[in-house]
Coordinates of C-alpha atoms and ligand atoms in Angstrom, one line a residue:
M1 CA -20.1 39.3 32.2
S2 CA -23.1 37.4 30.7
D3 CA -19.8 35.7 28.9
I4 CA -18.1 33.7 31.2
P5 CA -19.3 30.1 29.1
Q6 CA -16.4 31.4 27.0
H7 CA -14.3 32.1 28.8
G8 CA -11.2 30.3 30.2
F9 CA -11.6 27.5 32.6
A10 CA -9.4 29.2 35.7
T11 CA -12.4 32.4 35.3
R12 CA -15.9 30.0 34.9
A13 CA -14.6 27.9 37.7
I14 CA -14.8 31.7 39.7
H15 CA -17.6 33.1 37.7
L16 CA -19.8 31.3 36.0
G17 CA -23.7 31.4 37.1
Y18 CA -23.4 34.5 39.6
D19 CA -23.1 37.7 39.7
P20 CA -22.7 39.6 43.2
L21 CA -25.3 42.4 42.2
D22 CA -27.8 39.6 42.1
E23 CA -27.5 38.8 45.4
Q24 CA -26.1 42.4 47.2
G25 CA -22.7 42.5 46.0
A26 CA -21.8 39.2 48.2
L27 CA -18.5 37.6 45.7
S28 CA -18.3 34.5 47.9
P29 CA -21.8 33.1 46.2
P30 CA -24.7 32.5 49.1
L31 CA -25.3 29.2 51.2
Y32 CA -28.4 28.1 51.6
L33 CA -29.9 25.9 54.2
T34 CA -33.1 25.4 53.9
S35 CA -34.3 22.0 53.6
T36 CA -37.7 22.9 52.2
Y37 CA -38.8 26.4 50.0
T38 CA -42.6 28.0 49.5
Q39 CA -44.1 29.0 46.7
D40 CA -46.6 31.8 46.1
S41 CA -48.9 29.0 45.0
I42 CA -50.1 25.4 44.6
E43 CA -50.1 25.9 40.8
A44 CA -46.0 27.1 41.1
F45 CA -45.6 24.0 42.6
D46 CA -47.3 22.3 39.9
Q47 CA -45.4 24.1 36.8
I48 CA -42.2 23.5 38.5
R49 CA -43.2 19.8 38.6
L50 CA -43.5 19.9 35.3
G51 CA -39.8 21.9 34.3
E52 CA -42.9 24.9 32.6
R53 CA -40.6 27.6 35.5
Q54 CA -37.6 27.1 37.3
G55 CA -37.8 26.6 41.1
Y56 CA -37.0 24.7 44.0
V57 CA -39.3 23.0 45.9
Y58 CA -37.7 20.3 48.4
G59 CA -33.9 20.0 49.4
R60 CA -32.9 16.1 49.2
T61 CA -33.2 16.9 44.8
R62 CA -32.5 21.3 44.0
N63 CA -31.1 23.1 46.5
P64 CA -29.4 26.4 44.2
T65 CA -26.2 26.0 46.1
Q66 CA -25.1 23.0 44.8
A67 CA -27.2 24.5 41.4
L68 CA -24.2 26.7 41.1
L69 CA -22.0 23.1 41.6
E70 CA -23.3 21.6 39.8
A71 CA -23.3 24.1 36.5
R72 CA -20.1 25.2 36.9
L73 CA -18.7 21.5 37.2
A74 CA -20.9 20.6 33.9
S75 CA -18.9 23.9 31.9
L76 CA -15.8 22.4 33.1
E77 CA -15.8 19.2 31.3
G78 CA -18.1 20.3 29.4
A79 CA -21.6 18.5 29.0
E80 CA -24.6 20.0 29.4
A81 CA -25.9 19.6 33.1
G82 CA -24.4 18.3 36.5
V83 CA -26.0 16.7 39.7
V84 CA -24.1 16.6 43.1
T85 CA -24.2 13.8 45.3
A86 CA -23.4 13.0 48.9
S87 CA -19.9 11.0 47.9
G88 CA -18.1 9.6 44.8
M89 CA -19.8 6.1 45.9
A90 CA -23.1 7.7 46.0
A91 CA -22.2 9.0 41.8
I92 CA -21.4 6.3 41.2
S93 CA -24.7 3.8 42.8
A94 CA -27.0 6.6 41.6
T95 CA -26.1 6.4 38.1
L96 CA -26.2 3.2 38.1
F97 CA -29.4 2.8 39.7
S98 CA -30.8 5.4 37.5
L99 CA -29.2 3.5 33.8
L100 CA -30.3 -0.9 34.5
Q101 CA -33.3 -2.8 35.6
S102 CA -33.0 -5.6 36.8
G103 CA -31.1 -8.4 33.7
D104 CA -29.4 -5.6 32.6
E105 CA -25.2 -6.2 32.3
I106 CA -22.5 -3.7 32.0
V107 CA -19.1 -4.3 30.9
V108 CA -16.4 -2.5 33.7
D109 CA -12.2 -2.1 33.6
Q110 CA -10.7 -4.6 35.8
I111 CA -9.0 -2.0 37.0
V112 CA -11.1 0.6 39.7
Y113 CA -11.5 2.2 43.0
G114 CA -11.8 -1.2 45.5
T115 CA -14.9 -0.7 46.7
A116 CA -16.7 0.3 42.8
F117 CA -15.4 -3.0 42.4
T118 CA -17.5 -4.2 45.5
L119 CA -20.7 -2.0 44.1
F120 CA -20.4 -4.5 40.5
A121 CA -18.9 -8.2 41.5
Q122 CA -21.0 -7.7 44.5
G123 CA -23.6 -5.4 45.3
L124 CA -25.3 -5.0 40.8
T125 CA -25.7 -9.0 41.4
R126 CA -28.0 -8.6 44.1
F127 CA -30.6 -6.9 42.1
G128 CA -30.1 -8.9 39.2
V129 CA -27.8 -6.6 37.0
R130 CA -24.2 -8.8 36.2
A131 CA -21.1 -7.3 35.7
V132 CA -18.1 -8.6 33.3
F133 CA -15.5 -7.9 33.5
A134 CA -12.5 -7.0 30.8
D135 CA -9.1 -5.4 30.0
F136 CA -10.3 -2.3 28.6
T137 CA -6.9 -1.7 27.8
R138 CA -7.4 -4.0 24.7
P139 CA -10.5 -2.5 23.0
E140 CA -11.4 -5.5 21.2
A141 CA -11.9 -7.7 24.9
V142 CA -14.3 -4.2 25.2
A143 CA -15.9 -5.6 22.6
A144 CA -15.8 -9.3 22.9
A145 CA -17.9 -8.3 26.8
I146 CA -20.5 -7.0 25.2
G147 CA -23.4 -8.3 24.8
P148 CA -27.1 -8.3 24.4
K149 CA -27.5 -7.1 27.7
T150 CA -25.6 -5.6 27.8
R151 CA -26.5 -1.6 28.7
A152 CA -23.3 -0.2 29.7
V153 CA -19.4 0.1 29.6
Y154 CA -17.6 1.8 32.9
F155 CA -14.4 2.3 34.2
E156 CA -11.3 4.9 34.5
T157 CA -8.6 6.5 33.2
P158 CA -6.0 6.9 34.3
A159 CA -7.5 4.2 36.8
N160 CA -6.6 3.2 40.8
P161 CA -4.8 2.4 41.1
N162 CA -2.1 1.8 39.4
L163 CA -2.9 4.6 36.5
R164 CA -3.2 2.2 33.5
L165 CA -4.9 3.9 30.3
V166 CA -8.0 3.6 28.5
D167 CA -8.2 4.7 25.2
I168 CA -11.8 6.7 26.0
A169 CA -12.4 7.6 21.7
A170 CA -11.8 3.5 20.8
V171 CA -13.1 2.3 23.7
S172 CA -16.4 4.4 23.1
A173 CA -16.5 4.4 19.7
I174 CA -17.0 0.2 20.4
A175 CA -20.5 1.0 23.0
R176 CA -22.2 3.6 20.6
G177 CA -22.1 1.3 17.3
K178 CA -23.7 -1.1 20.2
G179 CA -25.6 2.1 21.4
L180 CA -24.8 1.5 24.5
L181 CA -23.5 4.5 27.4
T182 CA -20.2 4.8 28.2
I183 CA -19.4 5.8 32.0
V184 CA -15.9 7.5 32.7
D185 CA -14.7 8.1 36.1
N186 CA -12.4 11.1 35.7
T187 CA -11.6 11.4 39.4
F188 CA -7.7 11.0 38.5
A189 CA -7.2 13.5 35.6
T190 CA -9.6 15.4 36.9
P191 CA -11.4 18.4 34.2
V192 CA -8.4 20.3 34.4
L193 CA -6.3 17.5 32.1
Q194 CA -8.9 15.5 30.2
R195 CA -12.8 16.2 29.2
P196 CA -14.3 12.1 28.8
L197 CA -17.3 13.9 26.7
A198 CA -14.6 15.7 24.5
H199 CA -13.5 11.7 23.9
G200 CA -17.4 10.0 23.2
A201 CA -18.1 8.6 26.8
D202 CA -21.6 10.5 27.7
I203 CA -21.3 10.4 31.4
V204 CA -18.3 12.2 33.5
L205 CA -18.0 10.6 36.9
H206 CA -15.8 12.3 40.2
S207 CA -15.4 11.8 43.2
A208 CA -14.9 15.1 44.2
T209 CA -14.1 14.2 48.0
K210 CA -10.5 14.8 46.0
Y211 CA -9.5 17.4 43.6
L212 CA -12.5 18.9 42.9
G213 CA -12.7 19.8 46.7
G214 CA -9.1 19.6 46.4
H215 CA -8.7 20.3 50.9
G216 CA -9.2 16.4 52.8
D217 CA -12.2 17.8 54.1
L218 CA -14.7 17.2 52.3
L219 CA -16.8 14.1 51.4
A220 CA -18.7 15.1 47.8
G221 CA -19.9 13.5 44.1
A222 CA -19.9 14.4 40.9
V223 CA -22.3 13.0 37.3
L224 CA -22.0 15.2 34.6
G225 CA -23.4 14.5 31.3
R226 CA -26.8 14.9 29.0
Q227 CA -29.6 16.4 30.5
E228 CA -31.8 13.4 29.9
H229 CA -30.1 11.1 31.7
I230 CA -28.6 14.0 35.1
D231 CA -32.3 13.9 35.1
A232 CA -32.8 10.8 35.9
I233 CA -29.9 11.0 37.6
R234 CA -31.3 12.8 39.4
L235 CA -34.8 12.5 39.7
Q236 CA -34.4 8.3 39.9
G237 CA -30.8 7.5 41.7
L238 CA -30.7 10.7 44.5
R239 CA -34.5 11.3 45.6
Y240 CA -35.3 7.8 45.4
F241 CA -33.4 5.1 45.2
T242 CA -30.0 6.7 47.3
G243 CA -31.2 9.3 48.7
A244 CA -27.2 10.8 48.8
T245 CA -27.8 14.5 48.9
L246 CA -24.8 16.6 48.6
S247 CA -25.1 19.2 52.1
P248 CA -25.6 22.6 50.5
F249 CA -22.3 23.6 52.8
T250 CA -20.5 21.2 51.4
A251 CA -21.5 22.0 48.0
F252 CA -19.7 26.0 49.0
L253 CA -16.6 24.1 50.7
V254 CA -16.4 22.5 46.6
L255 CA -17.1 25.9 44.6
R256 CA -14.1 27.4 46.6
G257 CA -12.4 24.2 46.5
I258 CA -12.4 24.3 42.0
K259 CA -11.5 27.8 41.8
T260 CA -8.0 26.9 43.0
L261 CA -8.3 23.8 40.9
E262 CA -6.7 24.4 37.7
L263 CA -3.7 25.8 39.4
R264 CA -3.8 22.9 42.0
V265 CA -3.9 20.4 39.6
Q266 CA -0.9 22.2 37.5
R267 CA 1.1 22.5 40.9
H268 CA 0.2 18.2 41.9
S269 CA 1.2 17.2 37.8
E270 CA 4.9 18.9 38.5
S271 CA 5.9 17.6 41.2
A272 CA 4.3 14.2 40.6
R273 CA 6.3 14.0 37.5
Q274 CA 9.9 14.8 39.3
V275 CA 8.9 12.6 41.5
A276 CA 8.5 10.0 39.2
Q277 CA 12.0 11.0 37.6
L278 CA 13.2 10.8 41.2
L279 CA 11.6 7.0 41.7
R280 CA 12.9 6.3 37.7
G281 CA 16.6 5.9 38.4
H282 CA 16.6 4.9 41.7
A283 CA 18.3 1.4 42.8
A284 CA 15.8 0.0 44.8
V285 CA 12.9 0.7 42.1
A286 CA 11.4 -1.9 40.4
D287 CA 8.8 0.2 38.7
V288 CA 7.2 3.2 38.3
F289 CA 4.0 4.1 36.6
Y290 CA 3.5 7.7 35.8
P291 CA 1.2 8.8 32.9
G292 CA 3.2 11.8 32.9
L293 CA 6.7 10.1 32.0
P294 CA 6.9 9.5 28.5
D295 CA 7.4 5.3 28.2
T296 CA 4.8 4.9 30.8
P297 CA 2.7 1.8 29.6
G298 CA -0.1 3.8 27.2
A299 CA 2.4 7.4 26.4
D300 CA 0.5 7.2 23.3
I301 CA -2.6 7.6 24.8
A302 CA -1.3 10.0 26.6
R303 CA -0.9 12.5 24.7
R304 CA -4.0 12.2 23.3
Q305 CA -6.3 12.5 26.4
L306 CA -3.8 13.9 28.7
S307 CA -2.8 17.4 29.7
A308 CA -0.2 16.4 31.7
G309 CA 0.7 13.1 34.0
G310 CA -2.0 14.3 37.2
G311 CA -1.4 14.0 40.8
L312 CA -0.4 10.4 41.3
V313 CA 2.1 8.3 41.4
A314 CA 1.9 4.5 41.2
F315 CA 5.6 2.2 41.5
E316 CA 6.9 -0.7 42.9
L317 CA 10.3 -1.7 44.7
K318 CA 13.2 -4.5 44.4
G319 CA 12.2 -5.3 47.6
G320 CA 8.7 -5.7 47.6
L321 CA 6.5 -5.8 50.2
A322 CA 8.3 -6.0 52.9
A323 CA 11.0 -3.2 51.7
G324 CA 7.2 -1.2 50.9
R325 CA 6.5 -1.5 54.4
T326 CA 10.0 -0.4 55.8
L327 CA 9.5 2.8 53.1
L328 CA 5.9 3.6 54.2
D329 CA 7.4 3.6 57.9
S330 CA 11.1 6.0 57.3
L331 CA 8.6 8.5 56.0
K332 CA 9.2 11.8 57.5
L333 CA 6.8 13.8 55.6
A334 CA 4.2 11.8 53.1
R335 CA 1.4 10.5 55.5
I336 CA 0.3 6.6 55.1
A337 CA -3.6 7.6 54.3
V338 CA -6.1 6.6 51.7
S339 CA -7.9 9.3 49.3
L340 CA -6.4 11.4 47.3
G341 CA -5.6 15.3 46.0
D342 CA -5.2 16.8 48.9
P343 CA -2.6 19.6 49.8
E344 CA -1.0 16.3 52.1
T345 CA 1.9 14.0 50.0
L346 CA -0.4 11.0 50.9
I347 CA 0.8 6.7 50.6
Q348 CA -0.7 3.8 50.7
H349 CA -0.6 0.2 50.3
P350 CA -3.6 -0.7 47.6
A351 CA -3.4 -4.9 48.7
S352 CA -4.2 -4.5 52.1
M353 CA -5.7 -0.8 52.0
T354 CA -7.6 1.0 48.9
H355 CA -7.9 -2.8 46.7
A356 CA -8.4 -4.8 50.5
S357 CA -11.7 -5.9 48.3
Y358 CA -10.1 -7.6 46.2
S359 CA -9.3 -11.1 46.5
A360 CA -6.1 -12.0 46.2
E361 CA -7.0 -14.3 43.1
D362 CA -9.6 -11.3 41.4
R363 CA -5.5 -8.7 42.1
E364 CA -3.2 -11.8 41.1
R365 CA -6.0 -12.6 38.0
Y366 CA -6.2 -8.5 37.1
G367 CA -2.5 -7.4 37.8
L368 CA -2.4 -5.6 40.5
S369 CA 0.5 -6.3 42.9
E370 CA 1.5 -6.9 46.5
G371 CA 4.3 -4.6 45.7
L372 CA 2.8 -1.4 44.8
L373 CA 2.3 0.8 46.1
R374 CA 0.3 4.8 45.1
L375 CA 1.9 8.3 46.0
S376 CA -0.8 11.2 46.2
V377 CA 1.5 14.0 45.5
G378 CA 1.0 17.1 47.3
L379 CA 1.1 20.8 47.4
E380 CA 3.8 20.7 50.1
T381 CA 7.6 23.0 48.6
P382 CA 8.4 19.8 45.9
E383 CA 12.2 20.1 47.2
D384 CA 10.7 18.5 50.3
I385 CA 8.7 15.8 49.4
L386 CA 11.6 14.9 47.5
A387 CA 14.3 14.8 50.1
D388 CA 11.5 12.7 52.2
L389 CA 10.9 10.5 49.4
K390 CA 14.6 9.8 48.7
Q391 CA 16.0 9.8 52.6
G392 CA 13.4 6.3 52.5
L393 CA 14.1 4.9 49.6
D394 CA 18.3 5.1 50.5
R395 CA 17.2 3.4 53.3
L396 CA 16.3 0.0 51.7
Ligands
4LM1 C1 -10.6 6.7 50.3 C2 -10.6 6.4 48.6 C3 -10.3 6.0 47.3 N1 -11.2 6.6 46.2 C4 -12.3 6.3 46.4 C5 -12.6 6.7 44.3 C6 -14.1 7.3 44.5 C7 -15.4 6.5 46.0 O1 -15.4 8.1 46.2 P1 -15.8 8.5 47.5 O2 -14.2 8.1 49.2 O3 -17.1 8.4 47.7 O4 -15.6 10.0 47.6 C8 -14.6 7.3 42.9 N2 -13.6 7.2 42.0 C9 -12.2 7.3 42.4 C10 -11.7 6.8 41.6 C11 -12.2 6.6 43.6 O5 -10.9 7.0 43.6 C12 -9.0 6.2 47.8 O6 -8.3 5.4 46.6 O7 -8.3 6.3 48.0

């Protein structure tokens, strides 16, 4: 079925780029565990290196199982090409090390995943790259932060951990007008709900550890975008800056994960919407942040960019951190753990867990409350998730 690329999201996630009749009728794509490849002549290796011939040489930069996953993820994000990596942080670092060099600046949103913040605030400075943090909910603040040395802008939307929303079209228009690249981490929304390239972004990143793998049993990353950028990220960022290659077996697991991605994200979203409504109506809750609530901050952006609210809910209790600790200790179904996008409902305290690498001053400055809790709503029976949360809240 050569016309699969014109089919729907779920059909492409399941069928794109592979015909079982090419592989003895094997319905599940083969797993290529080889580290190296032979060819029939030295000339063949020259032709592959020069891009005159499709083929494989060595597993650090290309592998057929990874290549199928890259083709499917690129299709799901509406990208020309993709490259997969050993983790989400590997996707971020391979991208930054390929596209930036000493003396460059990059404008970054104030609210990003904690370890990504550390890479920007501390890691890149060791190589002469300066991150300038700005409030991306105000596009004019992004424009003001751009200088003659800026090469790119970077943000997450919805952002980790408080789910704040950034207007992709507005920010990417500012960046494009100054000849800059727009890099968007789409981990929280997934391409089921949001495709940043369609709103003007140039590069999309994923921690495939999360919703794409979808079962809390792997670490992986992905970068999607134009061929020229993906080639640079593969042949520089992956091949020699990081070497952070995705194992073929993990690529096989992510291929299996994305077959149910649309179904899972829809279920995560519906359950999270119910959780957000429960929280919104409970006396112990001070504030709820959920893109699927009609009056959430940035609701107009959500309506333009997201087809549903997603599986993450952030909230604050009236009793602050002390109440948060009591709640976490009283939950019986939800597990206290970092990460997200698992079938299991997970709850965590960003200030002491995923965002502990922000200094207390930076958390204060950027509005990351000490009392904020982040809930990754799982795939359990929704009534059970709600009952567990309610019994914990009712004790406060
Ligand atoms: C413990 C990890 C969490 N997050 C990670 C993460 C990464 C980094 O992804 P790897 O963990 O390197 O696959 C990249 N981009 C985003 C928006 C992320 O949330 C967490 O928040 O709970």
